[in-house]
């Protein structure tokens, strides 16, 4: 059986303490073995990155960006192959994989802007004949730890930008779908990246902990669930590193009575069920303002859901595929059961859908649950499955209060035609990414991605301008030149120019 | 005896679990009692800040800045009184206190730029008829914990900027010299700040821990020693907060053979002994390249040191005053003793200087030690006293290696006339603030202050542009308006515009 | 009779080729004589500015900004006196003069941000060990030519920013109301400005032409009517100068059927009649979409207009005052007459209002004209009087087409609740300053002011970020240092790093 | 004989009022006929650009940038062919043509950053619940007029950036070497550009005047000689357009006594003679400080010049090729003759070099002239040939005064090791582009290119950040939403939030 190994210092390695099964979630079959790195293997990757740093930091940013331009080209040329890899290990249908990859490539575009993004600020005459300027210098070795649900996009949020800033990188992708990351690393090498600048290790908690505690690692970017994000943030911080850790979400859409309802239903169908709801920006709660809006929404949505097609990634006419593991399928089904038990109404029940020829796949069909209320398990926790909850609110204020009271604050949106409602919502909602009639308000690559509350730990959002700041160290230089004829007396007071 | 209390919700409070002596370090006498807040008192301050937040966040930035303009004016009008407060509790001579205050006021100037600094980025047409923009919104309650050595400046690094960004603030100043902070708070109130927006609590570890763990506190700025900085950073992070923690320093100056030596000596006299060396930017190590440079430097510097005048803050002809406590005086003297024991040469010994009329003051005179080497206690640790070490290096490379190997990376400088030496130094030195012929390269208020290595924990430097980013939360809004005639089908793939 | 002279090199001067009457427009009486500068006097001012330039350019920006901080304070302390000066010569009621002055002071606030605004961009390693950065250096002598309608605000748009950027300035204010400019110059001097940095000359076309052609003058900012703006732009350009020339306007408001009509009427009452309509941002055309909206608007507006109170500036309960001259009064009345002749309907006729005790004042009352159509004289030209035209349109598209076809493109606004209408309007309208439910969308001082089409000639808008760019010259420095041991061969091809 | 035509609306056109010879300057032979457009042909191109504008402005910037990414790729793939075109019509040796093209492609890189560069500034709460933001919208039809000496690079400075900003473009390249522009347009079309967005017309003054006066053309970018730049600037301005017009140069290098002389000689050999000196950044005057520096420089330089190899572009071992025309050859030779007549010393005389097999080519060899003084014709005027003048100065101050007194202020540089000399020079020299030990300080594509004094007319430099500002119109939107329950009274005073 194929071994999925590591990529260290420009070489593929299969060093492993043990291996772990990788599944095709559509068939439920084990298709590969993933090498799980021992501590030493991770340290080897870190050492390779450390060794590659001095030359890479001195490579002019424009030269570094040139490699990103070529990388973009290679990604576009090999897009189909990447999508197939994603499908096979993650189960994502090809159109969705291509959507993910396209977003990822846009982050490579942004990395191409490196020379512009790395500009510091220069001040002439901060005092008489004294100049001062800032340089945004690279940090050294940076680590990225990425989740299974976007095997191409989330790694591409991190390493292209970190690398164009002059850092070297160790990526630990999800061991559920690791092939994509390895292939990305090879393409970047092909684009001209020197050995050791990007390294990929597959592993488990041992690998994570090694990255979080190694003194050479200067910074850690993480995307995953909130409990792990919290662990990563506090552990990396306790080891003196800078860290940004993105966690879970529970994204609400408010549907106002004046909303264009067909539009809202169409938008939410994709945003709730696309990729089986395994997205941290999935729209999993619809808060309808007024029973009339709720009834209309339920009616139209349940109609729309008749057309949903769930199945294997190999058939691109499918709308979405299986969830990632059998355990996760059971967990999602459990949430649906609990909803019913706790008093909610299952309008459409997607448990155990029939998928011909894929009877052992990890499928959950689109599910719609009405009369959900705060306090129910299905409301408080992130389901990460194709389950859309409907909550009924009496007013926009009540709807907003619900969102503001929730633990998470990743994304949210409102459907309305009213300018004032939109502005009041976006101003006062305690959520980092806000959509106005946009169900998945993922910021474009030249803005930054970040939730509020327990959806993100750290000062800086992912990618975009914040990503540049995260991956660089500010150095401020203050300069004067002594005039040989001029002597100054000692100054004992604090200098104030 | 006068009680120095707290400032909570616009009111002076003397609530205290216990009180603690505050000294006049020049006389060694206890002059006041500082109220040490109980946990409940700190929580009261946090609650006041939390209550003041909603109205303050909705106050337009230009209105918030208007208060800063008035605050600046009041600071200038009351500068002498502030300097006297500093002198009495810290011991700093008035010209030095004025230097500190002037720098602090420059941070208020920067806070006046608030409306400009808070601009987000707007993108028209991130997709067809879709716009996206970022808003830098305030965080809520922010805490600042500040050290004894700059009782005016370091608080002014923090709260004006945090407040102009729309946050409310709880400041815990050093309990050694707390009067200045209280007075600043009162002036800001007089400038028009609403109750509860700025609160000051005096306290000890109880107060610190309350701030680090309270769920309402969103962010913590700290300046102090490295062990405490590390504790603050890991504790605040473990509680999910953003944190920037500035720690200790050991700032080296490289003196090149081509340096203008008189200039370098004059510059270092102030930078090493000013404020008794109790500055995190104090220049405490001179690395002379070549014995000829070292011998000349020692000769000229020891000559210059004859003129040093140490004494009480009440005589403005003094160059510097006492250190902060008797315990600290003993510690500094201990470092000097250890240097001699470990093989260094005490060229000028400042221990136990005679200061007429102030025999009980905590004085240490200017001290110069030659032949210091890495590994010696006096070299590895931060002395925080008026002690200048001289290290001899054979080459610029060797001198730079020493700096790069040191635990701290706060400030550094080089004395040279050579453009290439300056550029090579500033590019490759692992220090956050670099001076070229500038001995104390403290960035001006419109740049940011931050060391590297174990001198700063966190992503973002203090004040300036980084300060704005630290005190704000990015919110990204993506907006489209549905054309009523147009319907779109559901989109299941990840949206890529 | 009092002579209003010049302010040259820190001295008041009354040098005049001739003098010209200045009126109190409320009484129609001549109250002062304005000195009209001969060419030599203007040249003297230019020479003073030229002489003051070298020292001023070398004054650190933070020091220059310090003077602006003090200037702001003096303006606030002397606000009443300034408003009285404006009232006496311009006729503006005190609340309106205070509104103008407040906006002007906000431009001084922005000038206080100088050190931040003047930052250049720094790039490390544009090539191997080659750095490059930009410095925004001052130009030298800059001229400003300002109109009568904002005797405080428009000069304050220009000289504080130009001066904080390091330039020296010659201001030629309107000879109708010049006292304010002279007083501003004296206050700035009092704030610490060195002699010659700001000079004020009163004059006519001779003064203007001298400024436009003098080789020492590097840049010209102008605000006035379009024909003169065009003349200024082409003349200054033909003499090699940079120039920004702001001209006339015809600002339309679209009133959509869903608009909050009471709100729109209240907003337009102020925006159409405030300051007698003598504002380049006055809202002088209401385009009602649909006859129902038009009829409602006319009814409510004519009702509201019953309450309008026109009179002298000395009574602060008045809503607005006289127009600037008798000739201008006649011109405005002529436009009203022409409207009737060309088929429009005079709904409220403000000609020759009764103002007790001010029978010789230059008063025109609020006037409302319905059924105005493109092609009518009153529609095509800028009236600059308290006259509101109503045009009826069948659709939003038709209303927008009218605006886009008009010669001017200064300001515009839409009244609606609909987010999509607002976005479509703001995206597609060919106007530089757009309001959504904001009748006078004058950008705040930290944004920039500029119309499109024949309302502005030049690349850069007035004040704000564009103002900084206008008043500075980009210098780009590229630096490398030769390593003495390294020799390079000659490179004949174009260097591409 | 081949006709070189136009590229209008996606089609090649050979419409011509007349044709004009195009030469191979190395052989002196006519090789092609260039179609010279009649007014109507230019108007047709403008009309095509105007028609393409609405759809192109609405294309999202990221989509526009995508075409630039592909264009970059096509330029790299077809680089050799482009260099051959340049060689054949301009005479530039292939390594130099590749240098030019590489720089040009870097401007395409910068255009790829479009989505980042077009961001406006967003301010929340400029007043209570009022937001304001700026959008940088395209202008419409923009024209570029480019010189013969960089047939690829200068057009690439302009149209990629203008187009990515959303404008449509009409390019009039030099009729001496027009093939390159046509080919660039075809490659951009191949990259996906819609018809009409980029148009190329060949022509003479008729074409230029049509572009300068057509009301549809909103902005003109020009690079050429100063008299024409001045004409273009004043004519375009008189027709209400924005214009940036780059003219001539006389770039001085100061050689300080402490300069690394071998380095300086090597640098100047390339900078003075590369591309036959036909560059606006050519270094044509060496100002040696002190006779010793001058004598050494002359000796080493004349030695170095023995190795210079002049010849046809087909032999890549040549250092440089012919000048552009026979007339220009005679003009350059005339400057050399005049230098001798006016008292300078011809050290190396490059007139009428022997180039075997190319006896009719327009060749001038490398020429070195000593003892040049201000006032001589060869010093005051731009020679644009392979002629290096040496001026002797007694001091750095005297050398700088010479540069500051010269009509032009494009580029300059200093050779020194001294940090203070470098800083004093770069601060005080009245030149827009300054090199420190960099002989051709052409800013990289992410900074901007612009001279001072009579080397540039206009506010904004070419390409880089200034280019973006030049090619966009600022629109500022101020937005509030009325609360239906809230009514406001009319406000007659000027609104100050």
Coordinates of N, CA, C and O in Angstrom, one line a residue, chain D residues 28-113:
Chain D
X28 N 21.9 51.3 -41.5 CA 21.5 52.5 -42.1 C 20.4 52.3 -43.2 O 20.1 53.2 -43.9
X29 N 20.0 51.1 -43.3 CA 19.0 50.7 -44.3 C 17.5 50.9 -43.9 O 17.2 50.6 -42.7
X30 N 16.7 51.3 -44.8 CA 15.3 51.3 -44.6 C 14.8 49.9 -44.6 O 15.0 49.2 -45.6
X31 N 14.1 49.5 -43.6 CA 13.6 48.1 -43.5 C 12.1 48.0 -43.5 O 11.6 46.9 -43.8
X32 N 11.4 49.0 -43.1 CA 9.9 49.0 -43.1 C 9.4 50.3 -43.4 O 10.1 51.3 -43.3
X33 N 8.0 50.3 -43.6 CA 7.3 51.6 -43.7 C 6.3 51.6 -42.5 O 5.6 50.7 -42.3
X34 N 6.4 52.8 -41.8 CA 5.4 52.9 -40.7 C 4.2 53.7 -41.2 O 4.4 54.8 -41.8
X35 N 3.1 53.2 -40.9 CA 1.8 53.9 -41.2 C 1.7 55.1 -40.3 O 1.7 54.9 -39.1
X36 N 1.5 56.3 -40.9 CA 1.3 57.5 -40.0 C -0.2 57.8 -40.0 O -0.8 58.1 -41.1
X37 N -0.8 57.7 -38.8 CA -2.3 57.8 -38.7 C -2.8 59.2 -39.1 O -2.2 60.2 -38.6
X38 N -3.9 59.2 -39.8 CA -4.6 60.5 -39.9 C -5.4 60.7 -38.6 O -5.6 59.8 -37.8
X39 N -5.9 61.9 -38.5 CA -6.7 62.3 -37.3 C -7.8 61.3 -37.1 O -8.1 60.9 -36.0
X40 N -8.5 60.9 -38.2 CA -9.6 60.0 -38.0 C -9.2 58.7 -37.5 O -10.0 58.0 -36.8
X41 N -8.1 58.2 -37.8 CA -7.6 56.9 -37.3 C -7.4 57.0 -35.8 O -7.7 56.1 -35.1
X42 N -6.8 58.1 -35.4 CA -6.6 58.3 -33.9 C -8.0 58.4 -33.2 O -8.2 57.7 -32.2
X43 N -8.9 59.1 -33.9 CA -10.2 59.2 -33.3 C -10.9 57.8 -33.2 O -11.7 57.6 -32.3
X44 N -10.6 57.0 -34.2 CA -11.2 55.7 -34.2 C -10.7 54.9 -33.0 O -11.4 54.2 -32.3
X45 N -9.4 55.0 -32.7 CA -8.8 54.3 -31.6 C -9.4 54.9 -30.3 O -9.7 54.1 -29.4
X46 N -9.6 56.2 -30.2 CA -10.1 56.7 -29.0 C -11.6 56.2 -28.8 O -12.0 55.9 -27.7
X47 N -12.3 56.2 -29.9 CA -13.7 55.7 -29.9 C -13.8 54.2 -29.4 O -14.6 53.9 -28.6
X48 N -12.8 53.5 -29.9 CA -12.8 52.0 -29.5 C -12.5 51.9 -28.0 O -13.1 51.1 -27.3
X49 N -11.6 52.8 -27.5 CA -11.3 52.7 -26.1 C -12.5 53.2 -25.3 O -12.8 52.6 -24.2
X50 N -13.1 54.2 -25.7 CA -14.3 54.8 -25.1 C -15.4 53.7 -25.0 O -16.1 53.5 -23.9
X51 N -15.6 53.0 -26.1 CA -16.7 52.0 -26.1 C -16.3 50.8 -25.2 O -17.2 50.2 -24.6
X52 N -15.1 50.5 -25.0 CA -14.7 49.4 -24.2 C -14.7 49.7 -22.7 O -14.6 48.8 -21.9
X53 N -14.8 51.0 -22.4 CA -14.6 51.4 -21.0 C -15.7 50.9 -20.1 O -15.4 50.3 -19.0
X54 N -17.0 51.0 -20.4 CA -18.0 50.6 -19.3 C -17.9 49.2 -18.9 O -17.9 48.9 -17.7
X55 N -17.7 48.3 -19.8 CA -17.6 46.9 -19.3 C -16.3 46.6 -18.6 O -16.2 45.9 -17.6
X56 N -15.2 47.3 -19.0 CA -13.9 47.1 -18.4 C -13.8 47.6 -17.0 O -13.3 47.0 -16.1
X57 N -14.4 48.8 -16.8 CA -14.4 49.4 -15.4 C -15.2 48.5 -14.5 O -14.9 48.5 -13.3
X58 N -16.2 47.8 -15.0 CA -17.0 46.9 -14.1 C -16.4 45.5 -13.9 O -16.9 44.8 -13.1
X59 N -15.4 45.2 -14.6 CA -14.7 44.0 -14.4 C -13.9 44.1 -13.1 O -13.2 45.0 -12.9
X60 N -14.1 43.1 -12.2 CA -13.4 43.2 -10.9 C -11.9 43.3 -11.1 O -11.3 42.6 -11.9
X61 N -11.2 44.1 -10.3 CA -9.8 44.2 -10.3 C -9.0 42.9 -10.3 O -8.1 42.8 -11.1
X62 N -9.5 41.9 -9.6 CA -8.8 40.7 -9.5 C -8.9 40.0 -10.9 O -7.9 39.3 -11.3
X63 N -10.0 40.1 -11.6 CA -10.1 39.6 -12.9 C -9.2 40.3 -13.9 O -8.6 39.7 -14.8
X64 N -9.1 41.6 -13.7 CA -8.2 42.4 -14.6 C -6.7 42.0 -14.3 O -5.9 41.8 -15.2
X65 N -6.4 41.8 -13.1 CA -5.1 41.4 -12.7 C -4.7 40.0 -13.3 O -3.6 39.7 -13.6
X66 N -5.7 39.1 -13.3 CA -5.5 37.8 -13.8 C -4.9 37.9 -15.3 O -4.0 37.1 -15.6
X67 N -5.4 38.8 -16.0 CA -4.9 39.0 -17.4 C -3.4 39.4 -17.4 O -2.6 39.0 -18.2
X68 N -3.1 40.2 -16.4 CA -1.7 40.7 -16.3 C -0.8 39.6 -15.9 O 0.3 39.5 -16.4
X69 N -1.3 38.7 -15.1 CA -0.5 37.5 -14.7 C -0.2 36.7 -16.0 O 1.0 36.3 -16.2
X70 N -1.2 36.5 -16.8 CA -0.9 35.8 -18.1 C -0.1 36.5 -19.0 O 0.8 36.0 -19.7
X71 N -0.2 37.9 -19.0 CA 0.6 38.7 -19.9 C 2.1 38.6 -19.5 O 3.0 38.4 -20.4
X72 N 2.3 38.6 -18.2 CA 3.7 38.4 -17.7 C 4.3 37.1 -18.3 O 5.5 37.1 -18.8
X73 N 3.5 36.1 -18.2 CA 4.0 34.8 -18.7 C 4.3 34.8 -20.2 O 5.3 34.3 -20.6
X74 N 3.4 35.4 -20.9 CA 3.6 35.5 -22.4 C 4.9 36.4 -22.7 O 5.6 36.1 -23.6
X75 N 5.1 37.4 -21.9 CA 6.3 38.3 -22.2 C 7.5 37.5 -21.9 O 8.5 37.6 -22.7
X76 N 7.5 36.7 -20.9 CA 8.7 35.9 -20.6 C 8.9 34.8 -21.7 O 10.1 34.6 -22.1
X77 N 7.8 34.2 -22.1 CA 8.0 33.2 -23.1 C 8.5 33.7 -24.5 O 9.1 33.1 -25.3
X78 N 8.1 35.0 -24.7 CA 8.5 35.6 -26.0 C 9.5 36.6 -25.9 O 9.6 37.5 -26.8
X79 N 10.3 36.6 -24.9 CA 11.3 37.6 -24.6 C 12.3 37.7 -25.8 O 12.7 38.9 -26.2
X80 N 12.8 36.6 -26.3 CA 13.8 36.7 -27.3 C 13.3 37.4 -28.6 O 14.0 38.3 -29.2
X81 N 12.1 37.1 -28.9 CA 11.5 37.8 -30.1 C 11.4 39.3 -29.9 O 11.6 40.1 -30.8
X82 N 11.0 39.7 -28.7 CA 10.8 41.1 -28.4 C 12.2 41.8 -28.5 O 12.3 42.8 -29.1
X83 N 13.2 41.1 -27.9 CA 14.6 41.7 -28.0 C 15.0 41.8 -29.4 O 15.7 42.8 -29.7
X84 N 14.7 40.9 -30.2 CA 15.1 41.0 -31.6 C 14.5 42.2 -32.3 O 15.1 42.9 -33.1
X85 N 13.2 42.3 -32.0 CA 12.4 43.5 -32.6 C 13.1 44.8 -32.2 O 13.2 45.7 -33.0
X86 N 13.5 44.9 -30.9 CA 14.1 46.1 -30.4 C 15.4 46.3 -31.1 O 15.8 47.4 -31.5
X87 N 16.2 45.2 -31.2 CA 17.5 45.3 -31.8 C 17.4 45.9 -33.3 O 18.1 46.8 -33.7
X88 N 16.5 45.3 -34.0 CA 16.4 45.6 -35.4 C 16.0 47.1 -35.7 O 16.5 47.7 -36.6
X89 N 15.1 47.6 -34.8 CA 14.7 49.0 -35.1 C 15.4 50.0 -34.2 O 15.5 51.2 -34.6
X90 N 15.9 49.6 -33.1 CA 16.5 50.6 -32.2 C 18.0 50.4 -32.2 O 18.8 51.4 -32.0
X91 N 18.5 49.2 -32.5 CA 20.0 49.0 -32.5 C 20.6 48.5 -31.2 O 21.8 48.2 -31.1
X92 N 19.7 48.3 -30.2 CA 20.2 47.9 -28.9 C 20.7 46.5 -28.9 O 20.1 45.6 -29.5
X93 N 21.8 46.2 -28.2 CA 22.4 44.9 -28.2 C 21.4 44.0 -27.3 O 20.8 44.5 -26.4
X94 N 21.4 42.7 -27.5 CA 20.4 41.8 -26.9 C 20.4 41.8 -25.4 O 19.4 41.8 -24.7
X95 N 21.6 41.9 -24.8 CA 21.7 41.9 -23.3 C 21.0 43.1 -22.8 O 20.4 43.1 -21.7
X96 N 21.2 44.2 -23.5 CA 20.6 45.5 -23.0 C 19.1 45.5 -23.3 O 18.3 45.9 -22.4
X97 N 18.7 44.9 -24.4 CA 17.3 44.8 -24.7 C 16.6 44.0 -23.6 O 15.5 44.2 -23.1
X98 N 17.3 42.9 -23.2 CA 16.7 42.0 -22.2 C 16.6 42.7 -20.8 O 15.7 42.6 -20.1
X99 N 17.6 43.6 -20.6 CA 17.6 44.4 -19.3 C 16.4 45.3 -19.3 O 15.6 45.4 -18.4
X100 N 16.2 45.9 -20.5 CA 15.0 46.8 -20.6 C 13.7 46.0 -20.4 O 12.8 46.5 -19.7
X101 N 13.6 44.9 -21.1 CA 12.4 44.1 -21.1 C 12.1 43.6 -19.7 O 11.0 43.6 -19.2
X102 N 13.2 43.2 -19.0 CA 13.0 42.7 -17.6 C 12.4 43.8 -16.7 O 11.5 43.5 -15.9
X103 N 12.9 45.0 -16.8 CA 12.4 46.1 -16.1 C 10.9 46.3 -16.4 O 10.1 46.6 -15.6
X104 N 10.7 46.2 -17.7 CA 9.3 46.4 -18.2 C 8.4 45.3 -17.6 O 7.2 45.6 -17.1
X105 N 8.8 44.1 -17.6 CA 8.0 43.0 -17.0 C 7.8 43.2 -15.5 O 6.7 42.9 -15.0
X106 N 8.8 43.8 -14.8 CA 8.6 44.1 -13.4 C 7.4 45.1 -13.2 O 6.7 45.1 -12.2
X107 N 7.2 46.0 -14.2 CA 6.0 46.9 -14.1 C 4.7 46.1 -14.4 O 3.7 46.4 -13.8
X108 N 4.8 45.0 -15.1 CA 3.6 44.1 -15.2 C 3.4 43.4 -13.9 O 2.3 43.2 -13.5
X109 N 4.5 43.0 -13.3 CA 4.3 42.4 -11.9 C 3.6 43.3 -11.0 O 2.6 42.9 -10.3
X110 N 4.0 44.6 -11.1 CA 3.3 45.6 -10.2 C 1.8 45.7 -10.6 O 1.0 45.8 -9.7
X111 N 1.5 45.7 -11.9 CA 0.1 45.7 -12.3 C -0.6 44.5 -11.7 O -1.8 44.6 -11.4
X112 N 0.1 43.4 -11.6 CA -0.6 42.2 -11.0 C -1.1 42.5 -9.6 O -2.0 41.8 -9.1
X113 N -0.4 43.4 -8.9 CA -0.8 43.8 -7.5 C -2.1 44.6 -7.5 O -2.6 45.0 -6.4

